Coordinates of C-alpha atoms in Angstrom, one line a residue:
M1 CA 130.2 -156.9 91.1
D2 CA 131.8 -157.3 87.7
F3 CA 128.9 -159.3 86.4
N4 CA 126.1 -156.8 87.0
P5 CA 126.4 -154.9 83.6
R6 CA 126.2 -158.2 81.7
M7 CA 123.1 -159.2 83.6
S8 CA 121.4 -155.9 83.0
M9 CA 122.1 -156.2 79.3
A10 CA 120.4 -159.6 79.1
R11 CA 117.4 -158.3 81.0
T12 CA 116.9 -155.2 78.7
S13 CA 117.1 -157.4 75.6
Q14 CA 114.4 -159.8 76.8
Q15 CA 111.8 -157.2 77.8
P16 CA 110.8 -155.7 74.4
S17 CA 110.3 -159.2 72.9
Q18 CA 108.2 -160.2 75.9
Q19 CA 106.0 -157.1 75.5
K20 CA 105.5 -157.8 71.8
R21 CA 104.4 -161.4 72.5
T22 CA 102.0 -160.4 75.3
K23 CA 100.4 -157.6 73.2
E24 CA 98.0 -159.9 71.2
D25 CA 94.3 -159.4 70.7
E26 CA 92.1 -161.8 72.7
S27 CA 89.5 -162.4 70.1
D28 CA 92.2 -163.1 67.4
A29 CA 94.0 -165.4 69.8
F30 CA 90.7 -167.3 70.4
M31 CA 90.0 -167.7 66.6
T32 CA 93.6 -168.2 65.5
L33 CA 94.6 -171.7 64.4
P34 CA 98.0 -173.2 64.4
D35 CA 100.0 -172.9 61.1
K36 CA 100.2 -176.6 60.7
E37 CA 96.4 -177.0 61.0
I38 CA 95.9 -174.1 58.5
A39 CA 98.3 -175.7 55.9
G40 CA 96.6 -179.1 56.4
C41 CA 93.1 -177.7 55.8
I42 CA 94.1 -175.8 52.7
S43 CA 95.9 -178.9 51.4
D44 CA 92.8 -181.0 52.1
I45 CA 90.8 -178.9 49.6
G46 CA 93.0 -179.8 46.7
I47 CA 95.6 -176.9 46.7
A48 CA 99.2 -177.8 47.4
F49 CA 100.1 -175.6 50.4
T50 CA 102.9 -176.0 53.0
L51 CA 104.1 -174.3 56.1
E52 CA 106.7 -172.6 54.1
D53 CA 104.1 -171.2 51.7
L54 CA 102.2 -169.8 54.8
R55 CA 105.3 -168.3 56.4
K56 CA 106.5 -166.9 53.1
P57 CA 103.3 -166.1 51.2
N58 CA 103.1 -165.8 47.4
P59 CA 100.5 -163.2 46.1
Q60 CA 99.5 -165.4 43.1
Q61 CA 99.0 -168.5 45.3
T62 CA 97.2 -166.4 47.9
Q63 CA 94.8 -165.0 45.3
R64 CA 94.1 -168.5 43.9
I65 CA 93.3 -169.7 47.4
F66 CA 91.0 -166.7 48.0
E67 CA 89.3 -167.4 44.6
W68 CA 88.7 -171.0 45.7
F69 CA 87.1 -169.9 49.0
A70 CA 84.9 -167.4 47.1
E71 CA 83.7 -170.1 44.7
L72 CA 83.1 -172.5 47.6
L73 CA 81.2 -170.2 49.9
T74 CA 79.5 -167.8 47.5
N75 CA 79.5 -169.6 44.1
T76 CA 81.3 -166.6 42.6
T77 CA 83.8 -167.2 39.8
R78 CA 85.5 -165.0 37.2
E79 CA 82.8 -166.0 34.7
V80 CA 80.1 -164.8 37.1
V81 CA 81.8 -161.5 37.9
S82 CA 83.1 -160.6 34.5
P83 CA 79.8 -159.8 32.7
A84 CA 78.4 -157.6 35.5
M85 CA 81.7 -155.6 35.8
R86 CA 81.9 -155.2 32.0
A87 CA 78.4 -153.9 31.9
A88 CA 79.1 -151.5 34.7
A89 CA 82.3 -150.2 33.0
E90 CA 80.4 -149.7 29.7
D91 CA 77.6 -147.9 31.5
M92 CA 80.1 -145.5 33.1
Y93 CA 82.5 -145.0 30.1
G94 CA 80.8 -146.4 27.1
D95 CA 83.1 -147.6 24.3
D96 CA 86.2 -146.5 26.2
A97 CA 85.6 -148.9 29.0
D98 CA 88.1 -151.5 27.7
R99 CA 90.7 -148.8 27.2
I100 CA 90.3 -147.3 30.7
F101 CA 89.7 -150.5 32.6
S102 CA 91.2 -153.8 31.5
A103 CA 89.4 -157.1 32.0
D104 CA 91.8 -158.1 34.8
T105 CA 91.3 -154.9 36.6
R106 CA 87.5 -155.2 36.4
E107 CA 87.5 -158.8 37.5
L108 CA 89.9 -158.0 40.4
M109 CA 87.7 -155.2 41.6
G110 CA 84.6 -157.4 41.5
F111 CA 86.6 -160.2 43.3
Y112 CA 87.8 -157.8 45.9
I113 CA 84.2 -156.6 46.7
T114 CA 83.0 -160.2 46.9
M115 CA 85.9 -161.3 49.2
R116 CA 85.4 -158.2 51.4
R117 CA 81.7 -159.0 51.8
L118 CA 82.5 -162.6 52.5
L119 CA 85.2 -161.8 55.1
L120 CA 82.8 -159.3 56.8
E121 CA 80.5 -162.2 57.3
C122 CA 83.4 -164.3 58.6
G123 CA 84.5 -161.5 61.1
I124 CA 87.3 -159.8 59.2
K125 CA 86.6 -156.1 59.0
D126 CA 89.9 -154.8 57.8
F127 CA 90.5 -156.7 54.6
T128 CA 92.4 -154.5 52.1
F129 CA 94.2 -154.8 48.7
S130 CA 97.5 -155.3 50.5
D131 CA 96.2 -158.7 51.6
L132 CA 96.0 -159.7 48.0
Y133 CA 99.2 -158.1 46.6
R134 CA 101.5 -158.0 49.7
P135 CA 100.2 -160.8 52.0
T136 CA 102.0 -161.3 55.3
H137 CA 102.2 -164.3 57.6
P138 CA 100.2 -162.8 60.5
R139 CA 97.4 -161.5 58.2
L140 CA 97.1 -164.8 56.3
V141 CA 97.0 -166.8 59.6
K142 CA 94.3 -164.5 60.9
I143 CA 92.2 -164.5 57.6
F144 CA 92.6 -168.2 56.9
S145 CA 91.7 -169.0 60.6
Y146 CA 88.5 -167.0 60.4
I147 CA 87.5 -168.5 57.1
I148 CA 88.2 -172.1 58.2
N149 CA 86.3 -171.5 61.5
F150 CA 83.4 -170.1 59.4
I151 CA 83.4 -173.2 57.2
R152 CA 83.5 -175.5 60.2
F153 CA 80.6 -173.6 61.8
R154 CA 78.7 -173.7 58.5
E155 CA 79.3 -177.5 58.1
S156 CA 78.1 -178.0 61.7
Q157 CA 74.9 -176.0 61.0
T158 CA 74.3 -177.5 57.5
S159 CA 70.8 -178.8 58.2
V160 CA 69.6 -175.5 59.6
I161 CA 71.2 -173.5 56.8
D162 CA 69.8 -175.9 54.1
E163 CA 66.3 -175.7 55.7
H164 CA 66.3 -171.9 55.7
Y165 CA 67.9 -171.7 52.3
N166 CA 65.4 -174.1 50.8
S167 CA 62.5 -172.3 52.4
S168 CA 63.8 -169.0 51.1
E169 CA 64.4 -170.5 47.7
R170 CA 60.9 -171.9 47.6
T171 CA 59.5 -168.5 48.7
K172 CA 61.6 -166.8 46.1
N173 CA 60.5 -169.1 43.3
M174 CA 56.9 -168.8 44.3
I175 CA 57.2 -165.0 44.4
E176 CA 58.9 -165.1 40.9
E177 CA 56.2 -167.3 39.6
L178 CA 53.5 -165.1 41.0
Y179 CA 55.2 -162.0 39.6
H180 CA 55.5 -163.5 36.2
E181 CA 51.9 -164.8 36.3
N182 CA 50.8 -161.3 37.4
Q183 CA 52.8 -159.8 34.5
E184 CA 51.2 -162.1 32.0
K185 CA 47.8 -161.4 33.4
E186 CA 48.4 -157.7 33.2
E187 CA 49.7 -157.9 29.7
R188 CA 46.6 -160.0 28.8
L189 CA 44.4 -157.5 30.5
Q190 CA 46.0 -154.6 28.6
E191 CA 45.7 -156.5 25.3
M192 CA 42.0 -157.3 26.1
Q193 CA 41.4 -153.6 27.0
Q194 CA 43.1 -152.6 23.8
N195 CA 41.0 -155.1 21.8
R196 CA 37.9 -153.8 23.6
K197 CA 38.8 -150.2 22.6
N198 CA 39.4 -151.3 19.0
V199 CA 36.1 -153.2 18.9
E200 CA 34.2 -150.3 20.5
Q201 CA 35.7 -147.9 17.9
A202 CA 34.9 -150.3 15.1
I203 CA 31.3 -150.7 16.4
K204 CA 31.0 -146.9 16.5
D205 CA 32.3 -146.6 13.0
K206 CA 29.9 -149.3 11.8
E207 CA 27.0 -147.7 13.6
R208 CA 27.8 -144.3 12.1
R209 CA 28.2 -145.8 8.6
N210 CA 24.9 -147.8 9.1
Q211 CA 23.1 -144.6 10.1
E212 CA 24.5 -142.8 7.0
L213 CA 23.4 -145.7 4.8
K214 CA 20.0 -145.7 6.4
T215 CA 19.6 -142.0 5.7
R216 CA 20.8 -142.5 2.1
L217 CA 18.4 -145.4 1.7
L218 CA 15.5 -143.3 2.9
E219 CA 16.4 -140.5 0.5
L220 CA 16.7 -143.0 -2.4
K221 CA 13.3 -144.6 -1.4
K222 CA 11.7 -141.2 -1.5
A223 CA 13.3 -140.4 -4.9
Q224 CA 12.1 -143.8 -6.2
E225 CA 8.6 -143.1 -5.1
R226 CA 8.6 -139.7 -6.9
V227 CA 10.1 -141.2 -10.0
T228 CA 7.5 -144.0 -9.9
E229 CA 4.6 -141.6 -9.6
K230 CA 6.0 -139.5 -12.5
L231 CA 6.4 -142.7 -14.6
E232 CA 2.9 -143.7 -13.9
H233 CA 1.6 -140.3 -14.9
V234 CA 3.7 -140.4 -18.1
R235 CA 2.5 -143.9 -18.9
G236 CA -1.2 -142.7 -18.4
E237 CA -0.6 -139.8 -20.8
Q238 CA 1.1 -142.1 -23.3
S239 CA -1.9 -144.4 -23.2
R240 CA -4.3 -141.5 -23.6
F241 CA -2.4 -140.2 -26.6
K242 CA -2.2 -143.6 -28.2
A243 CA -6.0 -144.0 -27.9
M244 CA -6.5 -140.5 -29.4
L245 CA -4.1 -141.3 -32.3
E246 CA -6.0 -144.5 -33.0
E247 CA -9.3 -142.6 -32.9
K248 CA -8.0 -139.9 -35.4
T249 CA -6.6 -142.6 -37.7
M250 CA -9.9 -144.4 -37.7
N251 CA -11.6 -141.1 -38.5
V252 CA -9.3 -140.5 -41.4
M253 CA -9.9 -143.9 -42.7
N254 CA -13.6 -143.4 -42.4
V255 CA -13.4 -140.1 -44.2
R256 CA -11.4 -141.7 -47.0
Q257 CA -14.0 -144.4 -47.3
E258 CA -16.7 -141.8 -47.4
A259 CA -14.8 -139.9 -50.0
D260 CA -14.5 -143.0 -52.1
K261 CA -18.2 -143.5 -51.8
L262 CA -18.8 -139.9 -52.8
W263 CA -16.4 -140.0 -55.7
P264 CA -19.1 -141.1 -58.2
Y265 CA -21.2 -138.1 -57.2
T266 CA -18.5 -135.7 -58.4
E267 CA -19.7 -135.9 -61.9
Q268 CA -23.0 -134.5 -60.9
S269 CA -23.8 -130.7 -60.7
P270 CA -20.5 -128.9 -60.8
A271 CA -21.7 -126.2 -58.5
A272 CA -22.7 -128.8 -55.9
L273 CA -19.5 -130.6 -56.5
E274 CA -17.6 -127.4 -56.1
Q275 CA -19.4 -126.7 -53.0
S276 CA -18.7 -130.2 -51.7
L277 CA -15.1 -129.9 -52.9
R278 CA -14.7 -126.7 -50.9
D279 CA -16.3 -128.5 -48.0
L280 CA -14.0 -131.5 -48.4
S281 CA -11.0 -129.2 -48.9
S282 CA -11.8 -127.3 -45.7
S283 CA -12.4 -130.6 -43.9
L284 CA -9.2 -132.0 -45.4
S285 CA -7.3 -128.9 -44.3
A286 CA -8.7 -129.3 -40.9
D287 CA -7.9 -133.0 -40.9
R288 CA -4.3 -132.3 -42.1
S289 CA -3.8 -129.7 -39.4
E290 CA -5.2 -132.2 -36.9
I291 CA -2.9 -134.9 -38.3
D292 CA 0.1 -132.5 -38.1
R293 CA -0.9 -131.7 -34.6
L294 CA -1.3 -135.3 -33.8
D295 CA 2.2 -136.0 -35.4
R296 CA 3.8 -133.4 -33.3
R297 CA 2.0 -134.8 -30.3
A298 CA 3.2 -138.3 -31.3
R299 CA 6.8 -137.1 -31.6
A300 CA 6.5 -135.4 -28.2
L301 CA 5.1 -138.7 -26.9
Q302 CA 8.0 -140.6 -28.4
T303 CA 10.4 -138.2 -26.8
S304 CA 8.6 -138.7 -23.5
C305 CA 8.8 -142.5 -24.1
D306 CA 12.5 -142.2 -24.6
T307 CA 12.8 -140.1 -21.5
F308 CA 10.7 -142.7 -19.6
T309 CA 13.0 -145.5 -20.9
L310 CA 16.0 -143.6 -19.5
L311 CA 14.1 -143.1 -16.3
I312 CA 13.2 -146.8 -16.2
S313 CA 16.9 -147.7 -16.7
D314 CA 17.8 -145.2 -13.9
L315 CA 15.1 -146.8 -11.8
G316 CA 16.6 -150.2 -12.5
S317 CA 20.1 -149.0 -11.5
L318 CA 18.4 -147.4 -8.4
S319 CA 16.7 -150.7 -7.6
R320 CA 20.0 -152.5 -8.0
L321 CA 21.6 -149.9 -5.7
L322 CA 18.8 -150.5 -3.3
N323 CA 19.4 -154.2 -3.4
D324 CA 23.1 -153.5 -2.8
L325 CA 22.2 -151.3 0.1
Q326 CA 19.9 -154.0 1.4
T327 CA 22.9 -156.4 1.1
E328 CA 25.1 -153.9 2.9
L329 CA 22.5 -153.5 5.6
Q330 CA 22.4 -157.3 6.0
K331 CA 26.1 -157.3 6.3
E332 CA 25.9 -154.4 8.8
E333 CA 23.4 -156.4 10.8
E334 CA 25.7 -159.4 10.7
E335 CA 28.5 -157.2 11.8
A336 CA 26.3 -155.8 14.5
R337 CA 25.5 -159.3 15.6
G338 CA 29.3 -160.1 15.6
A339 CA 29.8 -156.9 17.6
A340 CA 27.2 -158.1 20.0
K341 CA 29.1 -161.4 20.3
N342 CA 32.3 -159.5 20.7
R343 CA 30.6 -157.5 23.5
E344 CA 29.6 -160.8 25.1
A345 CA 33.1 -162.1 24.7
L346 CA 34.5 -158.8 26.1
T347 CA 32.0 -159.2 29.0
E348 CA 33.3 -162.7 29.6
A349 CA 36.9 -161.4 29.3
S350 CA 36.1 -158.8 31.9
N351 CA 34.6 -161.4 34.1
S352 CA 37.8 -163.5 33.6
V353 CA 39.9 -160.4 34.4
R354 CA 37.9 -159.9 37.6
E355 CA 38.5 -163.6 38.3
V356 CA 42.2 -163.1 37.7
E357 CA 42.2 -160.0 40.0
R358 CA 40.5 -162.1 42.6
Q359 CA 43.1 -164.8 42.2
E360 CA 45.7 -162.2 42.3
R361 CA 44.3 -160.9 45.6
I362 CA 44.3 -164.5 46.9
L363 CA 47.9 -165.0 45.8
R364 CA 48.9 -161.7 47.4
K365 CA 47.4 -162.9 50.6
Q366 CA 49.3 -166.2 50.3
L367 CA 52.4 -164.2 49.5
E368 CA 51.9 -162.1 52.6
Q369 CA 51.4 -165.3 54.6
W370 CA 54.6 -166.7 53.2
Q371 CA 56.4 -163.4 53.9
S372 CA 55.1 -163.5 57.5
R373 CA 56.3 -167.1 57.7
T374 CA 59.6 -166.1 56.3
E375 CA 59.8 -163.2 58.7
K376 CA 59.0 -165.6 61.6
L377 CA 61.7 -168.0 60.4
R378 CA 64.1 -165.0 60.1
R379 CA 63.2 -164.0 63.7
D380 CA 63.7 -167.6 64.8
A381 CA 67.1 -167.6 63.0
E382 CA 68.0 -164.3 64.7
N383 CA 67.0 -165.7 68.0
K384 CA 69.1 -168.8 67.4
A385 CA 71.9 -166.5 66.2
N386 CA 71.5 -164.4 69.4
N387 CA 71.6 -167.6 71.5
A388 CA 74.7 -168.7 69.6
R389 CA 76.2 -165.2 70.1
L390 CA 75.4 -165.5 73.9
K391 CA 77.1 -168.9 73.9
M392 CA 80.0 -167.4 72.0
E393 CA 80.2 -164.6 74.5
G394 CA 80.3 -167.1 77.3
L395 CA 83.0 -169.1 75.5
R396 CA 84.9 -165.9 74.9
S397 CA 84.6 -165.0 78.6
V398 CA 85.9 -168.4 79.5
H399 CA 88.6 -168.0 76.8
R400 CA 89.5 -164.6 78.3
E401 CA 89.8 -166.2 81.7
L402 CA 91.9 -169.0 80.3
T403 CA 94.0 -166.4 78.4
V404 CA 94.5 -164.4 81.6
E405 CA 95.5 -167.5 83.5
R406 CA 97.8 -168.6 80.6
R407 CA 99.3 -165.1 80.5
E408 CA 99.9 -165.2 84.2
R409 CA 101.4 -168.6 84.0
G410 CA 103.5 -167.5 81.0
E411 CA 104.7 -164.5 82.9
E412 CA 105.6 -166.7 85.9
V413 CA 107.4 -169.1 83.5
E414 CA 109.1 -166.2 81.8
K415 CA 110.2 -164.9 85.1
R416 CA 111.5 -168.3 86.1
R417 CA 113.2 -168.6 82.7
I418 CA 114.8 -165.2 83.2
R419 CA 116.0 -166.2 86.6
I420 CA 117.3 -169.5 85.3
E421 CA 119.1 -167.6 82.5
Q422 CA 120.5 -165.2 85.0
V423 CA 121.7 -168.1 87.2
E424 CA 123.1 -169.9 84.2
K425 CA 124.9 -166.7 83.2
K426 CA 126.2 -166.4 86.7
M427 CA 127.3 -170.0 86.7
A428 CA 128.9 -169.5 83.3
D429 CA 130.7 -166.4 84.6
L430 CA 131.8 -168.3 87.7
K431 CA 132.9 -171.2 85.6
E432 CA 134.8 -168.9 83.4
N433 CA 136.4 -167.2 86.4
I434 CA 137.2 -170.6 88.0
E435 CA 138.7 -171.8 84.7
N436 CA 140.7 -168.6 84.5
E437 CA 141.8 -169.1 88.1
V438 CA 142.7 -172.7 87.4
Q439 CA 144.5 -171.6 84.3
S440 CA 146.4 -169.0 86.2
A441 CA 147.1 -171.5 89.0
R442 CA 148.3 -174.0 86.4
E443 CA 150.5 -171.4 84.9
E444 CA 151.8 -170.4 88.4
Y445 CA 152.3 -174.1 89.1
M446 CA 154.2 -174.5 85.8
K447 CA 156.3 -171.5 86.7
M448 CA 156.9 -172.8 90.2
E449 CA 157.7 -176.3 88.7
S450 CA 160.2 -174.8 86.2
H451 CA 161.7 -172.7 89.0
I452 CA 162.0 -175.7 91.2
R453 CA 163.5 -177.8 88.4
L454 CA 165.9 -175.0 87.6
Y455 CA 166.8 -174.7 91.3
I456 CA 167.3 -178.5 91.5
T457 CA 169.4 -178.4 88.4
E458 CA 171.5 -175.6 89.8
M459 CA 171.8 -177.5 93.1
E460 CA 172.9 -180.7 91.3
Q461 CA 175.4 -178.7 89.3
S462 CA 176.8 -177.1 92.4
I463 CA 177.1 -180.4 94.1

């Protein structure tokens, strides 16, 4: 037939498009939302978004929508990401960080990592930079559908999520409080240990100094005893010499009195007087020599007295020094009593440290209990998640069956549509042929009519 080539062309043009439509992933088809619903959900959050924006995406608008989703789901903004990324760049490149990496580049990298982590939780495992800079309609439909489904699931499970989140926050806050309290107790313990070492060192220094002062005091006491004995001996000698000097003086006075008494007898017998004069001269010479000797002895005694005076002043200074030493010893004893009080305080501090360690062990036990409870809650959450996953698998199996049924019905509808198109094309070809035949018949009729009219005219003319 003449129509077969045209029918074959229509069939070959429909087959590739049919194969492209049927080659869709089942999970994506299950999670994918209609374009109108996606645009409506994004518009509901306060961002002007239309179907045209979804079908012809704009990178700036797409990035703004992603930033809003990141702020909504993870509380992450540019102000949160910027300090951490700046610190990382400065850690890597130092002062050249701003020259190598601009602020926009750092914030974009941090935003990309945050969005990638978020989309991994939502189920998108192939998120790339091209989705930010060159977004396409199929990719945006897929990503937005997964995010919207995740938000809906999160809103449906808000009570469970809030319960686990509040429990984890309470546990986290308790752990932080216990950690800070432990740090404060450790710092206090270190400070007390340092004070204890300082006090022990000061006590050792005081004891060493006290021992040295005691030794010095004993030496000074012995020296004082020796000087006192020597002073007593010198004082006894001085008293004895004074008594001897007084006795000699009395003797001289008595001799003079006797000489005065004997003076009248000098006029009697010159020989006797001469003899008595010689005797008196010899006795006078003896007395003078004795007086000289006594004067020398008195001068020696005066020198000894001066020496003793100096010794007395030295002894006075030594006694003052001994009094000062006694005062120092009293101060040392007071410091020793203070050190004993410090030891008692240190003992009390050690007891308080042991009490703190005991409390720390109790708090660690409580922390372990909270951790076990948290682990139990996590296991319960995992069990619930597994149950939800099993339900999701059941729903996916139902969805696969429905998808297979829909695909079969679609194939049947497509076959019928192809048949209808083929019949319509046949009818169109037949209509075209009939119209052509009618046109040719009309032309033949017109020709025949003209021939007949011409023949009738010629007949009339001949008649």
